[in-house]
Short mmCIF file of C-alpha atoms in Angstrom, two decimals:
data_model
loop_
_atom_site.label_atom_id
_atom_site.label_comp_id
_atom_site.label_asym_id
_atom_site.label_seq_id
_atom_site.Cartn_x
_atom_site.Cartn_y
_atom_site.Cartn_z
CA UNK K 1162 20.74 1.75 -2.80
CA UNK K 1163 19.09 0.70 0.43
CA UNK K 1164 15.33 0.65 0.47
CA UNK K 1165 12.91 0.42 3.36
CA UNK K 1166 13.70 -2.51 5.60
CA UNK K 1167 11.52 -4.19 8.20
CA UNK K 1168 12.23 -6.71 10.91
CA UNK K 1169 11.40 -9.34 11.73
CA UNK K 1170 10.02 -10.58 8.42
CA UNK K 1171 7.89 -13.17 10.23
CA UNK K 1172 6.60 -13.19 13.78
CA UNK K 1173 4.50 -15.79 15.53
CA UNK K 1174 2.99 -14.76 18.82
CA UNK K 1175 0.73 -16.44 21.30
CA UNK K 1176 -2.48 -14.61 22.05
CA UNK K 1177 -1.87 -12.11 24.80
CA UNK K 1178 1.81 -11.55 24.05
CA UNK K 1179 3.26 -8.15 23.21
CA UNK K 1180 5.12 -7.69 19.91
CA UNK K 1181 7.34 -4.97 18.45
CA UNK K 1182 7.82 -4.48 14.73
CA UNK K 1183 10.67 -2.37 13.40
CA UNK K 1184 10.89 -0.18 10.31
CA UNK K 1185 14.06 1.39 8.90
CA UNK K 1186 13.02 3.99 6.31
CA UNK K 1187 15.11 5.25 3.46
CA UNK K 1188 17.76 7.60 4.85
CA UNK K 1189 16.57 11.20 4.86
CA UNK K 1190 12.91 10.42 4.32
CA UNK K 1191 10.84 12.60 6.62
CA UNK K 1192 7.47 10.90 6.12
CA UNK K 1193 6.78 7.42 7.47
CA UNK K 1194 3.57 5.42 7.24
CA UNK K 1195 2.37 2.15 8.73
CA UNK K 1196 -0.28 0.03 7.01
CA UNK K 1197 -2.00 -3.22 7.93
CA UNK K 1198 -2.81 -5.77 5.23
CA UNK K 1199 -5.16 -8.55 6.25
CA UNK K 1200 -5.21 -11.74 4.19
CA UNK K 1201 -6.81 -11.16 0.82
CA UNK K 1202 -7.30 -7.44 1.41
CA UNK K 1203 -5.66 -4.21 0.39
CA UNK K 1204 -3.42 -2.43 2.87
CA UNK K 1205 -5.14 -0.07 5.29
CA UNK K 1206 -3.60 3.00 6.88
CA UNK K 1207 -2.62 2.83 10.53
CA UNK K 1208 -0.52 5.87 11.37
CA UNK K 1209 1.72 8.61 9.95
CA UNK K 1210 4.88 10.36 11.17
CA UNK K 1211 6.52 13.49 9.92
CA UNK K 1212 10.01 13.30 11.37
CA UNK K 1213 9.43 12.38 15.03
CA UNK K 1214 5.92 13.80 15.21
CA UNK K 1215 3.00 11.41 14.95
CA UNK K 1216 0.56 13.56 13.02
CA UNK K 1217 -2.14 11.02 12.30
CA UNK K 1218 -3.02 7.88 14.22
CA UNK K 1219 -6.60 7.66 13.12
CA UNK K 1220 -6.17 4.19 11.64
CA UNK K 1221 -4.90 2.43 14.76
CA UNK K 1222 -7.62 -0.13 15.52
CA UNK K 1223 -7.40 -0.03 19.29
CA UNK K 1224 -5.39 1.36 22.18
CA UNK K 1225 -3.38 -1.86 22.12
CA UNK K 1226 -1.54 -0.45 19.09
CA UNK K 1227 1.20 2.07 19.67
CA UNK K 1228 3.81 3.52 17.30
CA UNK K 1229 6.83 5.71 17.86
CA UNK K 1230 9.66 7.32 15.93
CA UNK K 1231 11.66 9.05 18.65
CA UNK K 1232 14.58 10.32 16.56
CA UNK K 1233 12.76 10.83 13.31
CA UNK K 1234 14.31 7.79 11.64
CA UNK K 1235 13.60 4.23 12.79
CA UNK K 1236 10.04 3.51 13.80
CA UNK K 1237 8.55 0.79 15.97
CA UNK K 1238 4.98 -0.44 15.92
CA UNK K 1239 4.04 -2.14 19.16
CA UNK K 1240 0.99 -4.29 19.70
CA UNK K 1241 0.11 -5.17 23.27
CA UNK K 1242 -1.89 -8.24 24.31
CA UNK K 1243 -2.11 -9.54 20.76
CA UNK K 1244 -5.38 -11.03 19.53
CA UNK K 1245 -6.02 -13.39 16.63
CA UNK K 1246 -7.58 -10.57 14.61
CA UNK K 1247 -4.19 -8.80 14.70
CA UNK K 1248 -2.81 -11.44 12.33
CA UNK K 1249 -1.82 -9.58 9.18
CA UNK K 1250 1.10 -8.23 7.22
CA UNK K 1251 2.30 -4.90 8.60
CA UNK K 1252 3.81 -2.65 5.96
CA UNK K 1253 5.98 0.37 6.46
CA UNK K 1254 6.48 3.05 3.82
CA UNK K 1255 8.55 6.20 3.65
CA UNK K 1256 8.66 9.23 1.40
CA UNK K 1257 11.02 12.15 1.01
CA UNK K 1258 8.26 14.70 1.56
CA UNK K 1259 4.54 14.84 2.03
CA UNK K 1260 2.74 14.05 -1.22
CA UNK K 1261 5.76 12.34 -2.71
CA UNK K 1262 5.80 8.72 -3.78
CA UNK K 1263 5.85 6.22 -0.93
CA UNK K 1264 8.40 3.41 -0.95
CA UNK K 1265 7.32 0.24 0.78
CA UNK K 1266 9.23 -2.26 2.84
CA UNK K 1267 8.72 -6.03 2.46
CA UNK K 1268 6.43 -6.18 5.47
CA UNK K 1269 6.28 -8.20 8.66
CA UNK K 1270 3.87 -11.10 8.64
CA UNK K 1271 2.38 -11.46 12.12
CA UNK K 1272 0.56 -14.63 13.06
CA UNK K 1273 -1.22 -14.75 16.40
CA UNK K 1274 -2.06 -18.23 17.62
CA UNK N 194 -14.06 11.16 1.21
CA UNK N 195 -11.65 9.73 -1.29
CA UNK N 196 -11.84 6.12 -2.38
CA UNK N 197 -11.02 3.71 -5.17
CA UNK N 198 -13.02 0.75 -6.40
CA UNK N 199 -11.41 -2.10 -8.28
CA UNK N 200 -14.14 -3.65 -10.32
CA UNK N 201 -12.70 -7.15 -10.67
CA UNK N 202 -11.25 -9.24 -7.88
CA UNK N 203 -9.80 -11.79 -10.34
CA UNK N 204 -8.78 -11.49 -14.00
CA UNK N 205 -7.47 -14.32 -16.16
CA UNK N 206 -5.79 -13.77 -19.53
CA UNK N 207 -3.77 -15.91 -21.88
CA UNK N 208 -0.10 -15.13 -22.36
CA UNK N 209 0.34 -12.65 -25.22
CA UNK N 210 -3.18 -11.20 -24.97
CA UNK N 211 -4.09 -7.74 -23.66
CA UNK N 212 -4.58 -6.99 -19.97
CA UNK N 213 -7.24 -4.64 -18.59
CA UNK N 214 -7.56 -4.03 -14.86
CA UNK N 215 -10.34 -1.60 -13.98
CA UNK N 216 -10.33 1.10 -11.30
CA UNK N 217 -12.80 3.86 -10.51
CA UNK N 218 -12.03 6.64 -8.06
CA UNK N 219 -13.94 9.11 -5.97
CA UNK N 220 -12.29 12.35 -4.97
CA UNK N 221 -13.33 15.89 -4.21
CA UNK N 222 -9.86 17.09 -5.17
CA UNK N 223 -7.78 16.62 -8.26
CA UNK N 224 -6.50 13.17 -7.35
CA UNK N 225 -3.08 11.60 -7.30
CA UNK N 226 -3.53 8.01 -8.46
CA UNK N 227 -1.18 5.06 -8.49
CA UNK N 228 -1.01 1.44 -9.52
CA UNK N 229 1.11 -0.91 -7.42
CA UNK N 230 1.93 -4.57 -8.02
CA UNK N 231 2.54 -7.15 -5.31
CA UNK N 232 4.12 -10.47 -6.18
CA UNK N 233 3.73 -13.31 -3.67
CA UNK N 234 5.80 -12.71 -0.56
CA UNK N 235 7.26 -9.57 -2.09
CA UNK N 236 6.84 -5.89 -1.30
CA UNK N 237 4.66 -3.43 -3.15
CA UNK N 238 6.23 -2.04 -6.31
CA UNK N 239 5.08 1.12 -8.03
CA UNK N 240 3.97 0.56 -11.62
CA UNK N 241 2.94 4.09 -12.48
CA UNK N 242 1.45 7.29 -11.09
CA UNK N 243 -0.82 10.11 -12.22
CA UNK N 244 -0.35 13.52 -10.67
CA UNK N 245 -2.31 15.86 -12.97
CA UNK N 246 0.18 15.99 -15.80
CA UNK N 247 -0.45 13.91 -18.95
CA UNK N 248 -3.63 11.85 -18.76
CA UNK N 249 -1.96 8.83 -20.39
CA UNK N 250 0.66 7.54 -18.01
CA UNK N 251 3.32 5.04 -18.99
CA UNK N 252 4.85 2.83 -16.37
CA UNK N 253 7.29 0.00 -16.02
CA UNK N 254 7.12 -3.37 -17.74
CA UNK N 255 4.91 -2.09 -20.57
CA UNK N 256 1.98 -1.05 -18.39
CA UNK N 257 0.07 2.16 -18.90
CA UNK N 258 -3.05 3.81 -17.51
CA UNK N 259 -5.35 6.55 -18.71
CA UNK N 260 -6.91 9.09 -16.37
CA UNK N 261 -10.48 9.86 -17.49
CA UNK N 262 -12.07 12.54 -15.36
CA UNK N 263 -15.46 12.29 -17.06
CA UNK N 264 -15.63 8.59 -16.19
CA UNK N 265 -13.71 8.86 -12.89
CA UNK N 266 -11.60 5.95 -14.07
CA UNK N 267 -7.94 5.01 -14.06
CA UNK N 268 -7.78 1.64 -15.78
CA UNK N 269 -4.49 -0.25 -16.12
CA UNK N 270 -3.62 -1.85 -19.45
CA UNK N 271 -0.86 -3.81 -21.11
CA UNK N 272 -0.88 -4.87 -24.77
CA UNK N 273 0.56 -8.32 -24.24
CA UNK N 274 0.58 -10.29 -21.00
CA UNK N 275 3.64 -12.14 -19.84
CA UNK N 276 3.74 -15.01 -17.38
CA UNK N 277 5.73 -12.84 -14.99
CA UNK N 278 2.80 -10.38 -14.79
CA UNK N 279 0.84 -12.81 -12.62
CA UNK N 280 0.43 -10.96 -9.31
CA UNK N 281 -1.92 -8.83 -7.20
CA UNK N 282 -2.51 -5.29 -8.46
CA UNK N 283 -3.69 -2.40 -6.33
CA UNK N 284 -5.18 0.90 -7.43
CA UNK N 285 -4.38 3.66 -4.95
CA UNK N 286 -5.49 7.24 -4.34
CA UNK N 287 -3.49 9.63 -2.20
CA UNK N 288 -5.69 11.18 0.47
CA UNK N 289 -5.01 14.85 -0.01
CA UNK N 290 -7.95 15.86 2.18
CA UNK N 291 -6.31 14.39 5.28
CA UNK N 292 -3.20 16.49 4.85
CA UNK N 293 -1.04 13.45 5.35
CA UNK N 294 -1.41 12.12 1.80
CA UNK N 295 -1.84 8.64 3.17
CA UNK N 296 -2.65 6.02 0.59
CA UNK N 297 -6.12 4.58 0.21
CA UNK N 298 -5.94 1.20 -1.47
CA UNK N 299 -8.49 -0.67 -3.50
CA UNK N 300 -9.26 -4.26 -2.60
CA UNK N 301 -6.93 -5.58 -5.27
CA UNK N 302 -7.18 -7.54 -8.52
CA UNK N 303 -5.44 -10.86 -8.81
CA UNK N 304 -4.13 -11.35 -12.34
CA UNK N 305 -3.67 -14.88 -13.59
CA UNK N 306 -1.77 -15.47 -16.84
CA UNK N 307 -2.45 -18.73 -18.63
CA UNK N 308 0.17 -20.41 -20.78
#
Protein backbone atom coordinates (compact mmCIF):
# COMPACT_ATOMS: atom_id res chain seq x y z
CA UNK A 1 0.00 0.00 0.00
CA UNK A 2 1.01 3.62 -0.41
CA UNK A 3 3.05 5.13 2.37
CA UNK A 4 3.87 8.74 3.12
CA UNK A 5 5.35 10.48 0.11
CA UNK A 6 7.29 13.72 -0.06
CA UNK A 7 8.37 15.92 -2.92
CA UNK A 8 10.77 16.99 -4.08
CA UNK A 9 13.26 14.48 -2.69
CA UNK A 10 16.11 16.97 -3.16
CA UNK A 11 16.01 20.75 -3.36
CA UNK A 12 18.86 23.16 -3.86
CA UNK A 13 18.09 26.79 -3.18
CA UNK A 14 20.11 29.95 -3.26
CA UNK A 15 20.15 31.91 -0.04
CA UNK A 16 17.17 34.21 0.05
CA UNK A 17 14.92 32.08 -2.15
CA UNK A 18 11.56 30.75 -1.00
CA UNK A 19 10.93 26.99 -1.07
CA UNK A 20 7.86 24.78 -0.69
CA UNK A 21 8.03 21.17 0.43
CA UNK A 22 5.09 18.84 -0.05
CA UNK A 23 3.88 15.92 2.04
CA UNK A 24 1.23 13.38 1.02
CA UNK A 25 0.24 11.43 4.14
CA UNK A 26 -1.27 7.98 4.22
CA UNK A 27 -4.91 8.23 3.14
CA UNK A 28 -7.22 8.72 6.10
CA UNK A 29 -4.52 9.66 8.58
CA UNK A 30 -5.71 12.60 10.64
CA UNK A 31 -2.42 13.46 12.35
CA UNK A 32 0.48 14.95 10.43
CA UNK A 33 3.88 15.99 11.76
CA UNK A 34 6.86 17.83 10.28
CA UNK A 35 10.38 17.27 11.61
CA UNK A 36 13.74 18.79 10.72
CA UNK A 37 16.86 16.61 10.74
CA UNK A 38 20.16 18.47 10.58
CA UNK A 39 23.24 16.58 9.44
CA UNK A 40 24.37 14.11 12.07
CA UNK A 41 21.47 14.86 14.38
CA UNK A 42 18.19 13.28 15.34
CA UNK A 43 14.98 14.69 13.89
CA UNK A 44 13.43 17.61 15.76
CA UNK A 45 9.74 18.47 15.85
CA UNK A 46 8.54 21.45 13.84
CA UNK A 47 4.76 21.40 13.75
CA UNK A 48 1.64 19.23 14.10
CA UNK A 49 -1.73 19.12 12.35
CA UNK A 50 -4.88 17.33 13.32
CA UNK A 51 -6.90 17.30 10.12
CA UNK A 52 -6.66 20.88 8.85
CA UNK A 53 -6.00 22.44 12.24
CA UNK A 54 -2.44 23.34 13.14
CA UNK A 55 -2.46 22.53 16.84
CA UNK A 56 1.21 22.92 17.63
CA UNK A 57 3.81 25.02 15.85
CA UNK A 58 6.14 25.41 18.77
CA UNK A 59 9.07 23.86 16.93
CA UNK A 60 9.14 26.23 13.96
CA UNK A 61 12.51 27.99 14.27
CA UNK A 62 11.47 31.37 12.95
CA UNK A 63 8.62 33.24 11.31
CA UNK A 64 10.19 32.38 7.96
CA UNK A 65 8.74 28.88 8.38
CA UNK A 66 5.09 28.35 7.58
CA UNK A 67 3.06 25.15 7.23
CA UNK A 68 -0.46 24.49 6.04
CA UNK A 69 -2.85 21.60 5.47
CA UNK A 70 -5.94 23.32 4.09
CA UNK A 71 -8.06 20.26 3.30
CA UNK A 72 -6.78 17.98 6.01
CA UNK A 73 -4.75 15.83 3.64
CA UNK A 74 -1.72 17.15 1.75
CA UNK A 75 0.53 19.48 3.68
CA UNK A 76 3.06 22.04 2.53
CA UNK A 77 5.98 23.40 4.51
CA UNK A 78 7.14 26.74 3.19
CA UNK A 79 10.40 28.43 4.06
CA UNK A 80 10.79 32.05 3.06
CA UNK A 81 14.13 33.78 2.46
CA UNK A 82 16.10 30.60 3.03
CA UNK A 83 19.33 30.75 5.01
CA UNK A 84 22.25 28.32 5.07
CA UNK A 85 21.22 27.09 8.52
CA UNK A 86 17.95 25.85 6.97
CA UNK A 87 19.91 23.11 5.18
CA UNK A 88 18.56 19.84 6.53
CA UNK A 89 16.34 16.89 5.75
CA UNK A 90 12.69 17.70 6.32
CA UNK A 91 10.63 14.69 7.34
CA UNK A 92 6.90 14.31 7.29
CA UNK A 93 5.03 11.70 9.31
CA UNK A 94 1.40 10.74 9.63
CA UNK A 95 -0.63 8.64 12.02
CA UNK A 96 -4.19 7.36 12.06
CA UNK A 97 -4.93 8.97 15.42
CA UNK A 98 -3.17 10.86 18.14
CA UNK A 99 -0.84 8.58 20.09
CA UNK A 100 -0.71 6.01 17.32
CA UNK A 101 2.46 5.00 15.55
CA UNK A 102 3.84 7.60 13.15
CA UNK A 103 4.78 6.56 9.62
CA UNK A 104 7.57 8.56 8.05
CA UNK A 105 8.13 9.69 4.51
CA UNK A 106 11.57 9.53 2.83
CA UNK A 107 12.23 13.20 3.49
CA UNK A 108 13.25 16.18 1.41
CA UNK A 109 16.91 17.10 1.55
CA UNK A 110 17.21 20.89 1.34
CA UNK A 111 20.56 22.45 0.57
CA UNK A 112 20.85 26.22 0.76
CA UNK A 113 23.88 27.66 -1.01
CA UNK B 1 9.90 17.41 30.25
CA UNK B 2 10.35 14.16 28.41
CA UNK B 3 13.65 13.21 26.83
CA UNK B 4 15.80 10.32 25.73
CA UNK B 5 19.56 9.96 25.92
CA UNK B 6 21.45 7.59 23.68
CA UNK B 7 24.62 6.78 25.49
CA UNK B 8 26.79 5.87 22.51
CA UNK B 9 27.11 7.86 19.31
CA UNK B 10 28.98 5.02 17.56
CA UNK B 11 29.01 1.26 18.15
CA UNK B 12 31.10 -1.26 16.23
CA UNK B 13 30.52 -5.01 16.38
CA UNK B 14 31.71 -7.98 14.39
CA UNK B 15 29.24 -9.86 12.24
CA UNK B 16 27.62 -12.65 14.26
CA UNK B 17 28.25 -11.03 17.66
CA UNK B 18 25.61 -9.45 19.92
CA UNK B 19 24.43 -5.86 19.52
CA UNK B 20 23.62 -3.55 22.42
CA UNK B 21 22.45 0.02 21.81
CA UNK B 22 21.75 1.93 25.01
CA UNK B 23 18.94 4.39 25.69
CA UNK B 24 17.82 6.10 28.88
CA UNK B 25 14.59 8.07 29.11
CA UNK B 26 13.12 10.76 31.30
CA UNK B 27 9.37 11.04 31.60
CA UNK B 28 6.87 12.15 34.18
CA UNK B 29 4.26 9.92 32.57
CA UNK B 30 4.22 6.25 31.74
CA UNK B 31 6.16 6.58 28.49
CA UNK B 32 5.61 5.26 25.01
CA UNK B 33 9.04 4.37 23.65
CA UNK B 34 10.21 3.40 20.20
CA UNK B 35 13.31 2.37 18.32
CA UNK B 36 13.64 3.46 14.69
CA UNK B 37 16.33 2.57 12.16
CA UNK B 38 17.50 4.81 9.34
CA UNK B 39 19.57 3.37 6.52
CA UNK B 40 21.54 5.83 4.37
CA UNK B 41 19.25 7.88 2.16
CA UNK B 42 16.26 5.91 3.36
CA UNK B 43 13.29 6.81 5.54
CA UNK B 44 12.85 5.98 9.20
CA UNK B 45 11.60 2.46 9.84
CA UNK B 46 10.00 1.35 13.09
CA UNK B 47 11.86 -1.52 14.75
CA UNK B 48 9.71 -1.90 17.84
CA UNK B 49 7.58 -0.01 20.35
CA UNK B 50 6.73 -0.15 24.04
CA UNK B 51 3.34 1.11 25.16
CA UNK B 52 2.99 -0.23 28.72
CA UNK B 53 2.20 -3.81 27.85
CA UNK B 54 4.93 -6.46 28.13
CA UNK B 55 8.26 -5.06 29.27
CA UNK B 56 10.21 -7.22 26.80
CA UNK B 57 9.33 -6.06 23.33
CA UNK B 58 10.18 -8.02 20.21
CA UNK B 59 10.60 -6.22 16.94
CA UNK B 60 11.53 -6.87 13.36
CA UNK B 61 14.76 -8.41 12.10
CA UNK B 62 15.52 -10.13 15.41
CA UNK B 63 15.74 -6.97 17.50
CA UNK B 64 14.25 -6.67 20.96
CA UNK B 65 14.24 -4.17 23.80
CA UNK B 66 13.50 -4.35 27.49
CA UNK B 67 11.73 -1.58 29.37
CA UNK B 68 13.24 -1.20 32.86
CA UNK B 69 11.42 1.40 34.90
CA UNK B 70 13.81 1.16 37.85
CA UNK B 71 16.72 2.02 35.57
CA UNK B 72 14.75 4.30 33.22
CA UNK B 73 16.27 2.37 30.34
CA UNK B 74 15.09 0.94 27.05
CA UNK B 75 18.14 -0.72 25.54
CA UNK B 76 18.01 -2.33 22.10
CA UNK B 77 19.60 -5.74 21.59
CA UNK B 78 20.11 -8.36 18.93
CA UNK B 79 21.81 -11.72 19.52
CA UNK B 80 23.75 -11.82 16.28
CA UNK B 81 24.61 -8.85 14.08
CA UNK B 82 24.25 -9.00 10.34
CA UNK B 83 25.99 -6.79 7.82
CA UNK B 84 22.62 -5.36 6.80
CA UNK B 85 22.13 -4.03 10.35
CA UNK B 86 24.66 -1.26 9.72
CA UNK B 87 22.63 1.94 10.02
CA UNK B 88 21.67 4.82 12.33
CA UNK B 89 19.37 3.91 15.22
CA UNK B 90 17.15 6.34 17.08
CA UNK B 91 15.50 5.93 20.46
CA UNK B 92 12.27 7.91 20.65
CA UNK B 93 9.79 8.92 23.34
CA UNK B 94 6.30 10.11 22.54
CA UNK B 95 5.61 13.44 24.21
CA UNK B 96 2.35 12.74 25.97
CA UNK B 97 2.60 15.92 28.05
CA UNK B 98 2.24 18.12 24.98
CA UNK B 99 -1.04 16.51 23.99
CA UNK B 100 0.19 16.11 20.45
CA UNK B 101 2.26 12.99 21.12
CA UNK B 102 5.03 14.40 18.98
CA UNK B 103 8.18 12.33 18.92
CA UNK B 104 11.29 13.34 20.81
CA UNK B 105 14.33 11.71 19.27
CA UNK B 106 17.66 10.84 20.76
CA UNK B 107 20.81 11.95 18.98
CA UNK B 108 21.25 8.58 17.34
CA UNK B 109 23.70 5.68 17.45
CA UNK B 110 25.56 4.71 14.32
CA UNK B 111 26.05 0.95 14.20
CA UNK B 112 28.96 -0.39 12.22
CA UNK B 113 29.17 -4.12 11.51
CA UNK B 114 32.59 -5.52 10.72
CA UNK B 115 33.06 -8.54 8.49
